[in-house]
């Protein structure tokens, strides 16, 4: 099962579009679920995601309107995995691994997905998996000087998830592979 | 011979079917008889039957469609006759005086069809002079002056002689007197063509004036019959360019012009374009165009010209692809057409202007395909269009009108072709033509422009270009005097403005010219400001972010620019002013977030006044919070961001930082709902732990006492929540927070604190809860937390900087 994980696009305030080379890779019909960390921030971008997959989950980012119907956090089950989804601006200090672990315990999830820092992360901690897909557009972040456009594709097969991270470095798409087994 | 239908109750269509069926059955019977006679070698009898069969073609009652079916059926049968005769001749059994024999057929139609058939046999067997026979036949057909019957007869002649024309050059040794040469072939076809055209034109005058429409339709159905003559001329291999120029084309054009029939002229002029090769058109343009000018006023000359230009443009493109020059340099193709279009406009003042514009459209297409580097030609076309519009003296062209649609087409062409805003700006008349459209038209073009720019990522790199482009996009940027201000769907409006917002990121000067970028942003700001409160929430934020990016760029190259600090200051002032404008437009949540972003951005760029600026930004955020944000949910969200941002701001002195921290704590306590208060206080506690100040030089504050104070307050607030479930949830969260600081070395926090909290939940709160999902969640959360604690207690770390969890009570 393919799960697309992305967020922090900030269209149109900080960026005008998803990088063309990413758009070419994201073909409708192959992705089963989309987990979006938030900060899209326009209806057109949401509509675009909906063309890629029918099951789209989004949580509220700090630049999504309060009035929007996106929840602050979400827990979805895909295959054998319970996955938590939160934008991450609510976790102080931003990006702090201990605080993220705390949230993971609270939600009782196997995989916790957060965003906000515009920095890709994928690591195991205490037997649980933490993913930050970064910013799919490489959007400006005032405290992160070196933002690289990135997104994540999870391939979930029974108790293993293989995570592919796609990064746009010097206008070339680079892919890395990380495996996580649920114990 | 079909008789007049007696039953008046059948419809005309059914009448036709009945008549046709009757005729076809006669044909069938007679053809069968004819073949039987031929089998028995009784030629005269066969000819009699053939004649009877051909008599069906004498009818006046069939429509062209039905007549055609009848004709085809009979032609099929005549083939048998032709083959029989050929066979006889080739086996030496010449039929004597066959030509004379068939002349005895009673009526002229059967007689002539048989003569043609026999003539063809004679040609194929080289019996007599090919040349003479052909000339005879084409002359003889004059005997039938009825338009429909004559057309089909002559078509029969043309089809039968398809491969028999003397297609040989005049100096070819095989082109004997008897055989003939290509001139004879040309003469044959041209005479046939003239006669057919005359018949075709005559059809227009047959019958009642009320049937005019039906006659026109019927004439259209028959046009291929006439056009085939031209096809035949084009198929003559031996016609060289000279012959075409001197004889063939003038001959055709003379007939076309002199017939003075609009339907014929329109069809035939286009036929000429399609049928003859493009190289030859290039050589005979003047002749052809001169004829165009002489056509009947009802002829849609512009359609003909568009077809011709299109053809030559495609030719030019193909030549280029083959590495040849698109158009031979001695032919000023563009000028020829440009002048011609001007002539036509003058000669036909009543021609609707949209037709004129469609000609301009084809001219631009020509310019693109044959003279791609000559941008000035495109501008010339736009200029002529402007002149034409001046002549009709219309203020603003209605978008929905035919003229509006053509103008729209015209303007979109350079946009879609060049895919470059910069190139577009080199067409001075583009903007002027654009201004002639009404609001909807200008907006449509503007949207096309923006979408094109976004799809092609075409960057704008100078301030002059920014001004020029934004001028063209005026309908999207601010209210226009001719705009109807109500009725637009809010979603559509948002979509348009989002497009504009995205476009702002295409404003990018060269990286080596940051000053230019600043000028571009400030210039754009002025234009977008005119958009008013409806639009600036969309358009100012992207400008603000581009400004943030620019400030960072100045910082990155600060070694090369001694004025960089002042410039950064100006940029942040600019941002401040933009955000303030959003506040004036009665927004609160967005400007608050932008102020926080500005504070963070300023803190990272170390220039003289950056601390002051960051402080200004953050205090504006706090002011907005207090004055404008009253919704509880919004307050909690905003306060979260304020505290979180403050935690990351490292540029403040303790003197500036302390009051802001205290303010945060105060605001946390002042939230309406207890759970919000509790969680906000937890967030604020971080400000005393991991944040830093200038004096600390990046080292975290680690004020453990203050942290504990916050957490105690949070705990107290939690206990004030009446709902035990809510309380329990909050306290489990607190447990984790206490552990978090404990683990990082806060010495004011002890194992006892943690035990107390766990015990409170376990002993006091959980028992009060009914079994439910909520209880399960809390138990699971507590369980996971205790798991973690157990692990830490029972597996003490060997490194010295983690505390001991000895004494944690978990059961």
PDB file of N, CA, C and O in Angstrom, chain B residues 605-640:
ATOM      1  N   UNK B 605      18.953  37.443  11.097  1.00  0.00           N
ATOM      2  CA  UNK B 605      19.823  38.263  10.249  1.00  0.00           C
ATOM      3  C   UNK B 605      20.445  39.316  11.137  1.00  0.00           C
ATOM      4  O   UNK B 605      19.785  40.253  11.569  1.00  0.00           O
ATOM      5  N   UNK B 606      21.705  39.159  11.412  1.00  0.00           N
ATOM      6  CA  UNK B 606      22.315  39.972  12.453  1.00  0.00           C
ATOM      7  C   UNK B 606      22.813  41.289  11.891  1.00  0.00           C
ATOM      8  O   UNK B 606      23.904  41.363  11.340  1.00  0.00           O
ATOM      9  N   UNK B 607      22.001  42.294  11.984  1.00  0.00           N
ATOM     10  CA  UNK B 607      22.445  43.630  11.601  1.00  0.00           C
ATOM     11  C   UNK B 607      22.076  44.579  12.727  1.00  0.00           C
ATOM     12  O   UNK B 607      21.315  44.256  13.625  1.00  0.00           O
ATOM     13  N   UNK B 608      22.617  45.755  12.656  1.00  0.00           N
ATOM     14  CA  UNK B 608      22.577  46.711  13.755  1.00  0.00           C
ATOM     15  C   UNK B 608      21.281  46.759  14.539  1.00  0.00           C
ATOM     16  O   UNK B 608      21.220  46.493  15.738  1.00  0.00           O
ATOM     17  N   UNK B 609      20.191  47.057  13.839  1.00  0.00           N
ATOM     18  CA  UNK B 609      18.955  47.313  14.580  1.00  0.00           C
ATOM     19  C   UNK B 609      18.059  46.084  14.622  1.00  0.00           C
ATOM     20  O   UNK B 609      16.855  46.187  14.849  1.00  0.00           O
ATOM     21  N   UNK B 610      18.635  44.904  14.377  1.00  0.00           N
ATOM     22  CA  UNK B 610      17.717  43.771  14.195  1.00  0.00           C
ATOM     23  C   UNK B 610      16.969  43.410  15.473  1.00  0.00           C
ATOM     24  O   UNK B 610      15.842  42.939  15.434  1.00  0.00           O
ATOM     25  N   UNK B 611      17.579  43.630  16.627  1.00  0.00           N
ATOM     26  CA  UNK B 611      16.879  43.297  17.865  1.00  0.00           C
ATOM     27  C   UNK B 611      15.688  44.218  18.056  1.00  0.00           C
ATOM     28  O   UNK B 611      14.588  43.773  18.422  1.00  0.00           O
ATOM     29  N   UNK B 612      15.909  45.508  17.773  1.00  0.00           N
ATOM     30  CA  UNK B 612      14.818  46.460  17.909  1.00  0.00           C
ATOM     31  C   UNK B 612      13.664  46.092  16.992  1.00  0.00           C
ATOM     32  O   UNK B 612      12.493  46.120  17.376  1.00  0.00           O
ATOM     33  N   UNK B 613      14.024  45.778  15.770  1.00  0.00           N
ATOM     34  CA  UNK B 613      12.988  45.424  14.805  1.00  0.00           C
ATOM     35  C   UNK B 613      12.242  44.174  15.239  1.00  0.00           C
ATOM     36  O   UNK B 613      11.007  44.130  15.197  1.00  0.00           O
ATOM     37  N   UNK B 614      13.001  43.146  15.675  1.00  0.00           N
ATOM     38  CA  UNK B 614      12.343  41.914  16.096  1.00  0.00           C
ATOM     39  C   UNK B 614      11.412  42.201  17.265  1.00  0.00           C
ATOM     40  O   UNK B 614      10.300  41.671  17.341  1.00  0.00           O
ATOM     41  N   UNK B 615      11.858  43.063  18.173  1.00  0.00           N
ATOM     42  CA  UNK B 615      11.027  43.398  19.325  1.00  0.00           C
ATOM     43  C   UNK B 615       9.769  44.104  18.884  1.00  0.00           C
ATOM     44  O   UNK B 615       8.677  43.825  19.377  1.00  0.00           O
ATOM     45  N   UNK B 616       9.934  45.007  17.937  1.00  0.00           N
ATOM     46  CA  UNK B 616       8.779  45.732  17.399  1.00  0.00           C
ATOM     47  C   UNK B 616       7.771  44.752  16.801  1.00  0.00           C
ATOM     48  O   UNK B 616       6.574  44.814  17.070  1.00  0.00           O
ATOM     49  N   UNK B 617       8.277  43.814  16.022  1.00  0.00           N
ATOM     50  CA  UNK B 617       7.389  42.834  15.391  1.00  0.00           C
ATOM     51  C   UNK B 617       6.652  42.025  16.446  1.00  0.00           C
ATOM     52  O   UNK B 617       5.447  41.800  16.372  1.00  0.00           O
ATOM     53  N   UNK B 618       7.398  41.570  17.439  1.00  0.00           N
ATOM     54  CA  UNK B 618       6.733  40.675  18.382  1.00  0.00           C
ATOM     55  C   UNK B 618       5.758  41.436  19.256  1.00  0.00           C
ATOM     56  O   UNK B 618       4.684  40.917  19.600  1.00  0.00           O
ATOM     57  N   UNK B 619       6.077  42.678  19.583  1.00  0.00           N
ATOM     58  CA  UNK B 619       5.109  43.401  20.405  1.00  0.00           C
ATOM     59  C   UNK B 619       3.857  43.724  19.601  1.00  0.00           C
ATOM     60  O   UNK B 619       2.750  43.751  20.137  1.00  0.00           O
ATOM     61  N   UNK B 620       4.016  43.956  18.294  1.00  0.00           N
ATOM     62  CA  UNK B 620       2.832  44.143  17.447  1.00  0.00           C
ATOM     63  C   UNK B 620       1.962  42.891  17.469  1.00  0.00           C
ATOM     64  O   UNK B 620       0.731  42.964  17.508  1.00  0.00           O
ATOM     65  N   UNK B 621       2.620  41.738  17.442  1.00  0.00           N
ATOM     66  CA  UNK B 621       1.857  40.488  17.484  1.00  0.00           C
ATOM     67  C   UNK B 621       1.053  40.410  18.773  1.00  0.00           C
ATOM     68  O   UNK B 621      -0.136  40.081  18.780  1.00  0.00           O
ATOM     69  N   UNK B 622       1.712  40.739  19.871  1.00  0.00           N
ATOM     70  CA  UNK B 622       1.026  40.682  21.160  1.00  0.00           C
ATOM     71  C   UNK B 622      -0.107  41.701  21.220  1.00  0.00           C
ATOM     72  O   UNK B 622      -1.173  41.427  21.760  1.00  0.00           O
ATOM     73  N   UNK B 623       0.141  42.876  20.671  1.00  0.00           N
ATOM     74  CA  UNK B 623      -0.911  43.895  20.664  1.00  0.00           C
ATOM     75  C   UNK B 623      -2.121  43.399  19.899  1.00  0.00           C
ATOM     76  O   UNK B 623      -3.263  43.532  20.343  1.00  0.00           O
ATOM     77  N   UNK B 624      -1.869  42.830  18.730  1.00  0.00           N
ATOM     78  CA  UNK B 624      -2.967  42.303  17.928  1.00  0.00           C
ATOM     79  C   UNK B 624      -3.748  41.263  18.706  1.00  0.00           C
ATOM     80  O   UNK B 624      -4.976  41.227  18.672  1.00  0.00           O
ATOM     81  N   UNK B 625      -3.000  40.421  19.414  1.00  0.00           N
ATOM     82  CA  UNK B 625      -3.653  39.379  20.202  1.00  0.00           C
ATOM     83  C   UNK B 625      -4.624  40.001  21.177  1.00  0.00           C
ATOM     84  O   UNK B 625      -5.787  39.599  21.273  1.00  0.00           O
ATOM     85  N   UNK B 626      -4.126  41.006  21.909  1.00  0.00           N
ATOM     86  CA  UNK B 626      -4.970  41.565  22.960  1.00  0.00           C
ATOM     87  C   UNK B 626      -6.136  42.344  22.404  1.00  0.00           C
ATOM     88  O   UNK B 626      -7.210  42.358  22.981  1.00  0.00           O
ATOM     89  N   UNK B 627      -5.904  43.021  21.267  1.00  0.00           N
ATOM     90  CA  UNK B 627      -6.957  43.918  20.782  1.00  0.00           C
ATOM     91  C   UNK B 627      -7.940  43.247  19.841  1.00  0.00           C
ATOM     92  O   UNK B 627      -9.089  43.661  19.738  1.00  0.00           O
ATOM     93  N   UNK B 628      -7.475  42.244  19.115  1.00  0.00           N
ATOM     94  CA  UNK B 628      -8.326  41.763  18.032  1.00  0.00           C
ATOM     95  C   UNK B 628      -8.736  40.306  18.107  1.00  0.00           C
ATOM     96  O   UNK B 628      -9.623  39.874  17.385  1.00  0.00           O
ATOM     97  N   UNK B 629      -8.058  39.512  18.957  1.00  0.00           N
ATOM     98  CA  UNK B 629      -8.380  38.090  18.920  1.00  0.00           C
ATOM     99  C   UNK B 629      -9.188  37.734  20.145  1.00  0.00           C
ATOM    100  O   UNK B 629      -8.690  37.727  21.260  1.00  0.00           O
ATOM    101  N   UNK B 630     -10.462  37.412  19.918  1.00  0.00           N
ATOM    102  CA  UNK B 630     -11.322  37.174  21.068  1.00  0.00           C
ATOM    103  C   UNK B 630     -11.888  35.764  21.088  1.00  0.00           C
ATOM    104  O   UNK B 630     -12.331  35.291  22.117  1.00  0.00           O
ATOM    105  N   UNK B 631     -11.883  35.097  19.990  1.00  0.00           N
ATOM    106  CA  UNK B 631     -12.395  33.726  19.949  1.00  0.00           C
ATOM    107  C   UNK B 631     -11.448  32.809  20.706  1.00  0.00           C
ATOM    108  O   UNK B 631     -10.222  32.876  20.524  1.00  0.00           O
ATOM    109  N   UNK B 632     -11.984  31.939  21.575  1.00  0.00           N
ATOM    110  CA  UNK B 632     -11.139  31.112  22.457  1.00  0.00           C
ATOM    111  C   UNK B 632     -10.194  30.224  21.667  1.00  0.00           C
ATOM    112  O   UNK B 632      -9.002  30.113  21.968  1.00  0.00           O
ATOM    113  N   UNK B 633     -10.759  29.591  20.654  1.00  0.00           N
ATOM    114  CA  UNK B 633      -9.928  28.668  19.876  1.00  0.00           C
ATOM    115  C   UNK B 633      -8.793  29.429  19.206  1.00  0.00           C
ATOM    116  O   UNK B 633      -7.634  29.005  19.192  1.00  0.00           O
ATOM    117  N   UNK B 634      -9.160  30.598  18.663  1.00  0.00           N
ATOM    118  CA  UNK B 634      -8.159  31.412  17.982  1.00  0.00           C
ATOM    119  C   UNK B 634      -7.106  31.896  18.948  1.00  0.00           C
ATOM    120  O   UNK B 634      -5.922  31.982  18.619  1.00  0.00           O
ATOM    121  N   UNK B 635      -7.560  32.232  20.170  1.00  0.00           N
ATOM    122  CA  UNK B 635      -6.608  32.714  21.167  1.00  0.00           C
ATOM    123  C   UNK B 635      -5.592  31.635  21.501  1.00  0.00           C
ATOM    124  O   UNK B 635      -4.387  31.899  21.563  1.00  0.00           O
ATOM    125  N   UNK B 636      -6.087  30.435  21.759  1.00  0.00           N
ATOM    126  CA  UNK B 636      -5.165  29.359  22.128  1.00  0.00           C
ATOM    127  C   UNK B 636      -4.173  29.097  21.009  1.00  0.00           C
ATOM    128  O   UNK B 636      -2.977  28.920  21.234  1.00  0.00           O
ATOM    129  N   UNK B 637      -4.678  29.062  19.770  1.00  0.00           N
ATOM    130  CA  UNK B 637      -3.797  28.815  18.631  1.00  0.00           C
ATOM    131  C   UNK B 637      -2.747  29.909  18.532  1.00  0.00           C
ATOM    132  O   UNK B 637      -1.560  29.641  18.310  1.00  0.00           O
ATOM    133  N   UNK B 638      -3.182  31.171  18.689  1.00  0.00           N
ATOM    134  CA  UNK B 638      -2.251  32.284  18.550  1.00  0.00           C
ATOM    135  C   UNK B 638      -1.216  32.271  19.664  1.00  0.00           C
ATOM    136  O   UNK B 638      -0.023  32.459  19.427  1.00  0.00           O
ATOM    137  N   UNK B 639      -1.683  32.030  20.874  1.00  0.00           N
ATOM    138  CA  UNK B 639      -0.762  32.039  22.011  1.00  0.00           C
ATOM    139  C   UNK B 639       0.273  30.926  21.875  1.00  0.00           C
ATOM    140  O   UNK B 639       1.448  31.096  22.221  1.00  0.00           O
ATOM    141  N   UNK B 640      -0.165  29.773  21.389  1.00  0.00           N
ATOM    142  CA  UNK B 640       0.782  28.682  21.128  1.00  0.00           C
ATOM    143  C   UNK B 640       1.915  29.171  20.236  1.00  0.00           C
ATOM    144  O   UNK B 640       3.101  28.970  20.510  1.00  0.00           O
TER     145      UNK B 640
END
